[in-house]
C-alpha cells in the first residue's frame, strides 16, 4: 500500500507542479503540504482528476503550535472510494491571514470551516456564513488555542432567582485547586480508606 501511496504522491506533485510543497507517506497515509493560496486548486484537482477521484470529503480540523510564526495548521481529510485510499492535505497560517474557503469545491466544508474558526480563530475568505457554530453568543476567545485558560474566562449557569443565564468571573473552588490527580495505582502520599488493612 505504501508504494501505491508514494506513486500517487509523485503523480500529484507532477500534475500540480509547484502547488504541492511536500508529499509524505507515514503510518500508511499520504499527506500533502500546500500553501493556503493553492488549497482550492489542489482540492479541485484531487476531486476531479481521473487518477485521484477524492470525491468524499471527510472533515477539516485545526491544530495550534504557538511557538511557530504560522501557528495554525488546517488539515483536510478526503476519501477516494474508487481508489480505496485516504489523503490528508495540510496548510499553515497565522491569526491574520485568511485561508480560501473550500465550500465551492466541497459544500460540506461549510460547517467544518465554521468549527475551525470558532475553536481556533482561523479566518476563511469567501465563506458564505463565517460565524461561531458551537460556542455561545458573545463568547470571547477561541477555546482550542493552547494559550486559552483551561478554566475559561467566565463561568455560565442558569440562575433560578433571576430566571436567566448568568455570566460570572471564574471562581475556582478550594476542593478543585487541591484535587489529587494521582490514581491509587500510581501511589499516593497518604493511606486511602480501606488500604490500612493491606499492611496487616
GROMACS .gro file of C-alpha atoms in nm:
model
  200
    1UNK     CA    1   0.000   0.000   0.000
    2UNK     CA    2   0.282   0.244   0.082
    3UNK     CA    3   0.424   0.204  -0.270
    4UNK     CA    4   0.084   0.291  -0.418
    5UNK     CA    5   0.067   0.598  -0.191
    6UNK     CA    6   0.418   0.706  -0.293
    7UNK     CA    7   0.324   0.668  -0.660
    8UNK     CA    8   0.008   0.869  -0.605
    9UNK     CA    9   0.205   1.141  -0.421
   10UNK     CA   10   0.457   1.161  -0.707
   11UNK     CA   11   0.175   1.177  -0.962
   12UNK     CA   12   0.001   1.461  -0.779
   13UNK     CA   13   0.327   1.657  -0.740
   14UNK     CA   14   0.397   1.615  -1.110
   15UNK     CA   15   0.049   1.727  -1.217
   16UNK     CA   16   0.037   2.016  -0.970
   17UNK     CA   17   0.388   2.144  -1.036
   18UNK     CA   18   0.481   2.399  -0.770
   19UNK     CA   19   0.146   2.374  -0.588
   20UNK     CA   20   0.244   2.087  -0.355
   21UNK     CA   21   0.541   2.171  -0.129
   22UNK     CA   22   0.582   1.824   0.015
   23UNK     CA   23   0.440   1.473  -0.021
   24UNK     CA   24   0.487   1.249   0.284
   25UNK     CA   25   0.392   0.884   0.335
   26UNK     CA   26   0.391   0.791   0.704
   27UNK     CA   27   0.199   0.528   0.900
   28UNK     CA   28   0.028   0.410   0.582
   29UNK     CA   29  -0.116   0.754   0.500
   30UNK     CA   30  -0.036   1.013   0.233
   31UNK     CA   31  -0.005   1.376   0.342
   32UNK     CA   32   0.031   1.672   0.105
   33UNK     CA   33   0.161   2.007   0.232
   34UNK     CA   34   0.039   2.312   0.037
   35UNK     CA   35   0.031   2.690   0.062
   36UNK     CA   36  -0.302   2.847   0.167
   37UNK     CA   37  -0.340   3.029  -0.168
   38UNK     CA   38  -0.329   2.695  -0.354
   39UNK     CA   39  -0.575   2.496  -0.142
   40UNK     CA   40  -0.882   2.540  -0.365
   41UNK     CA   41  -0.690   2.443  -0.679
   42UNK     CA   42  -0.538   2.137  -0.508
   43UNK     CA   43  -0.874   2.019  -0.368
   44UNK     CA   44  -1.040   2.069  -0.708
   45UNK     CA   45  -0.769   1.859  -0.876
   46UNK     CA   46  -0.795   1.582  -0.614
   47UNK     CA   47  -1.172   1.570  -0.660
   48UNK     CA   48  -1.189   1.582  -1.042
   49UNK     CA   49  -0.875   1.403  -1.164
   50UNK     CA   50  -0.939   1.052  -1.302
   51UNK     CA   51  -0.641   0.903  -1.117
   52UNK     CA   52  -0.745   1.056  -0.783
   53UNK     CA   53  -1.125   1.091  -0.754
   54UNK     CA   54  -1.118   1.201  -0.389
   55UNK     CA   55  -1.487   1.283  -0.407
   56UNK     CA   56  -1.573   1.209  -0.044
   57UNK     CA   57  -1.499   1.498   0.190
   58UNK     CA   58  -1.442   1.363   0.543
   59UNK     CA   59  -1.363   1.673   0.752
   60UNK     CA   60  -1.146   1.975   0.823
   61UNK     CA   61  -0.970   2.016   1.156
   62UNK     CA   62  -0.717   2.251   1.309
   63UNK     CA   63  -0.402   2.232   1.520
   64UNK     CA   64  -0.228   2.503   1.718
   65UNK     CA   65   0.151   2.537   1.753
   66UNK     CA   66   0.202   2.867   1.943
   67UNK     CA   67   0.583   2.863   1.904
   68UNK     CA   68   0.564   2.881   1.523
   69UNK     CA   69   0.529   3.202   1.319
   70UNK     CA   70   0.238   3.041   1.135
   71UNK     CA   71   0.091   2.887   1.444
   72UNK     CA   72  -0.216   2.716   1.295
   73UNK     CA   73  -0.240   2.412   1.072
   74UNK     CA   74  -0.561   2.346   0.882
   75UNK     CA   75  -0.595   1.980   0.785
   76UNK     CA   76  -0.832   1.843   0.519
   77UNK     CA   77  -0.918   1.470   0.505
   78UNK     CA   78  -1.052   1.318   0.182
   79UNK     CA   79  -1.152   0.968   0.070
   80UNK     CA   80  -1.149   0.813  -0.276
   81UNK     CA   81  -1.397   0.521  -0.286
   82UNK     CA   82  -1.279   0.438  -0.639
   83UNK     CA   83  -0.911   0.414  -0.537
   84UNK     CA   84  -0.992   0.291  -0.185
   85UNK     CA   85  -0.747   0.550  -0.044
   86UNK     CA   86  -0.747   0.835   0.201
   87UNK     CA   87  -0.544   1.152   0.174
   88UNK     CA   88  -0.458   1.439   0.408
   89UNK     CA   89  -0.389   1.792   0.285
   90UNK     CA   90  -0.223   2.036   0.530
   91UNK     CA   91  -0.150   2.405   0.523
   92UNK     CA   92  -0.012   2.655   0.777
   93UNK     CA   93  -0.144   3.001   0.852
   94UNK     CA   94  -0.140   3.268   1.122
   95UNK     CA   95  -0.407   3.461   1.310
   96UNK     CA   96  -0.446   3.734   1.047
   97UNK     CA   97  -0.406   3.556   0.711
   98UNK     CA   98  -0.734   3.410   0.582
   99UNK     CA   99  -0.744   3.071   0.410
  100UNK     CA  100  -0.956   3.048   0.091
  101UNK     CA  101  -1.281   2.865   0.163
  102UNK     CA  102  -1.330   2.516   0.014
  103UNK     CA  103  -1.710   2.546   0.011
  104UNK     CA  104  -1.723   2.589  -0.368
  105UNK     CA  105  -1.541   2.256  -0.417
  106UNK     CA  106  -1.695   2.064  -0.125
  107UNK     CA  107  -2.018   2.222   0.010
  108UNK     CA  108  -1.982   2.005   0.324
  109UNK     CA  109  -1.678   2.216   0.420
  110UNK     CA  110  -1.914   2.493   0.533
  111UNK     CA  111  -1.973   2.379   0.891
  112UNK     CA  112  -1.623   2.238   0.936
  113UNK     CA  113  -1.468   2.575   0.843
  114UNK     CA  114  -1.702   2.745   1.090
  115UNK     CA  115  -1.589   2.499   1.358
  116UNK     CA  116  -1.219   2.567   1.290
  117UNK     CA  117  -1.293   2.942   1.301
  118UNK     CA  118  -1.487   2.905   1.626
  119UNK     CA  119  -1.230   2.693   1.810
  120UNK     CA  120  -0.903   2.829   1.669
  121UNK     CA  121  -0.985   3.170   1.519
  122UNK     CA  122  -0.863   3.075   1.170
  123UNK     CA  123  -1.027   3.302   0.911
  124UNK     CA  124  -1.168   3.168   0.581
  125UNK     CA  125  -1.210   3.412   0.292
  126UNK     CA  126  -1.518   3.386   0.066
  127UNK     CA  127  -1.701   3.173   0.321
  128UNK     CA  128  -2.080   3.219   0.284
  129UNK     CA  129  -2.150   3.246   0.659
  130UNK     CA  130  -1.839   3.258   0.878
  131UNK     CA  131  -1.967   3.281   1.235
  132UNK     CA  132  -1.940   3.076   1.552
  133UNK     CA  133  -2.108   2.739   1.545
  134UNK     CA  134  -2.053   2.569   1.884
  135UNK     CA  135  -1.972   2.837   2.143
  136UNK     CA  136  -2.225   3.075   2.294
  137UNK     CA  137  -2.322   3.416   2.156
  138UNK     CA  138  -2.072   3.679   2.271
  139UNK     CA  139  -1.812   3.414   2.363
  140UNK     CA  140  -1.465   3.567   2.396
  141UNK     CA  141  -1.157   3.386   2.267
  142UNK     CA  142  -1.110   3.054   2.092
  143UNK     CA  143  -1.116   2.752   2.326
  144UNK     CA  144  -0.877   2.517   2.142
  145UNK     CA  145  -0.590   2.763   2.125
  146UNK     CA  146  -0.314   2.644   2.353
  147UNK     CA  147  -0.296   2.984   2.523
  148UNK     CA  148  -0.666   2.975   2.622
  149UNK     CA  149  -0.706   2.918   3.000
  150UNK     CA  150  -0.836   2.571   3.091
  151UNK     CA  151  -1.097   2.724   3.318
  152UNK     CA  152  -1.215   2.976   3.058
  153UNK     CA  153  -1.272   3.343   3.125
  154UNK     CA  154  -1.625   3.321   3.265
  155UNK     CA  155  -1.849   3.059   3.419
  156UNK     CA  156  -2.203   3.034   3.293
  157UNK     CA  157  -2.506   2.895   3.473
  158UNK     CA  158  -2.882   2.937   3.493
  159UNK     CA  159  -2.987   3.145   3.793
  160UNK     CA  160  -3.320   3.030   3.939
  161UNK     CA  161  -3.382   3.361   4.115
  162UNK     CA  162  -3.305   3.582   3.813
  163UNK     CA  163  -3.469   3.329   3.575
  164UNK     CA  164  -3.192   3.377   3.318
  165UNK     CA  165  -2.843   3.266   3.221
  166UNK     CA  166  -2.578   3.443   3.431
  167UNK     CA  167  -2.212   3.506   3.340
  168UNK     CA  168  -1.967   3.544   3.630
  169UNK     CA  169  -1.587   3.559   3.658
  170UNK     CA  170  -1.434   3.216   3.713
  171UNK     CA  171  -1.420   3.122   4.080
  172UNK     CA  172  -1.209   2.812   4.148
  173UNK     CA  173  -1.335   2.626   4.449
  174UNK     CA  174  -1.083   2.509   4.710
  175UNK     CA  175  -1.158   2.140   4.650
  176UNK     CA  176  -1.078   2.180   4.279
  177UNK     CA  177  -0.747   2.355   4.344
  178UNK     CA  178  -0.631   2.089   4.593
  179UNK     CA  179  -0.752   1.788   4.395
  180UNK     CA  180  -0.504   1.500   4.390
  181UNK     CA  181  -0.471   1.383   4.031
  182UNK     CA  182  -0.269   1.073   4.122
  183UNK     CA  183  -0.455   0.747   4.087
  184UNK     CA  184  -0.427   0.481   4.360
  185UNK     CA  185  -0.223   0.267   4.119
  186UNK     CA  186   0.046   0.534   4.084
  187UNK     CA  187   0.072   0.567   4.459
  188UNK     CA  188  -0.023   0.849   4.693
  189UNK     CA  189   0.145   1.007   4.995
  190UNK     CA  190  -0.146   0.914   5.221
  191UNK     CA  191  -0.332   0.593   5.301
  192UNK     CA  192  -0.656   0.551   5.112
  193UNK     CA  193  -0.957   0.440   5.319
  194UNK     CA  194  -0.956   0.061   5.334
  195UNK     CA  195  -0.586   0.029   5.247
  196UNK     CA  196  -0.476   0.031   5.611
  197UNK     CA  197  -0.579  -0.337   5.624
  198UNK     CA  198  -0.334  -0.427   5.344
  199UNK     CA  199  -0.031  -0.385   5.571
  200UNK     CA  200  -0.161  -0.627   5.835
   0.00000   0.00000   0.00000
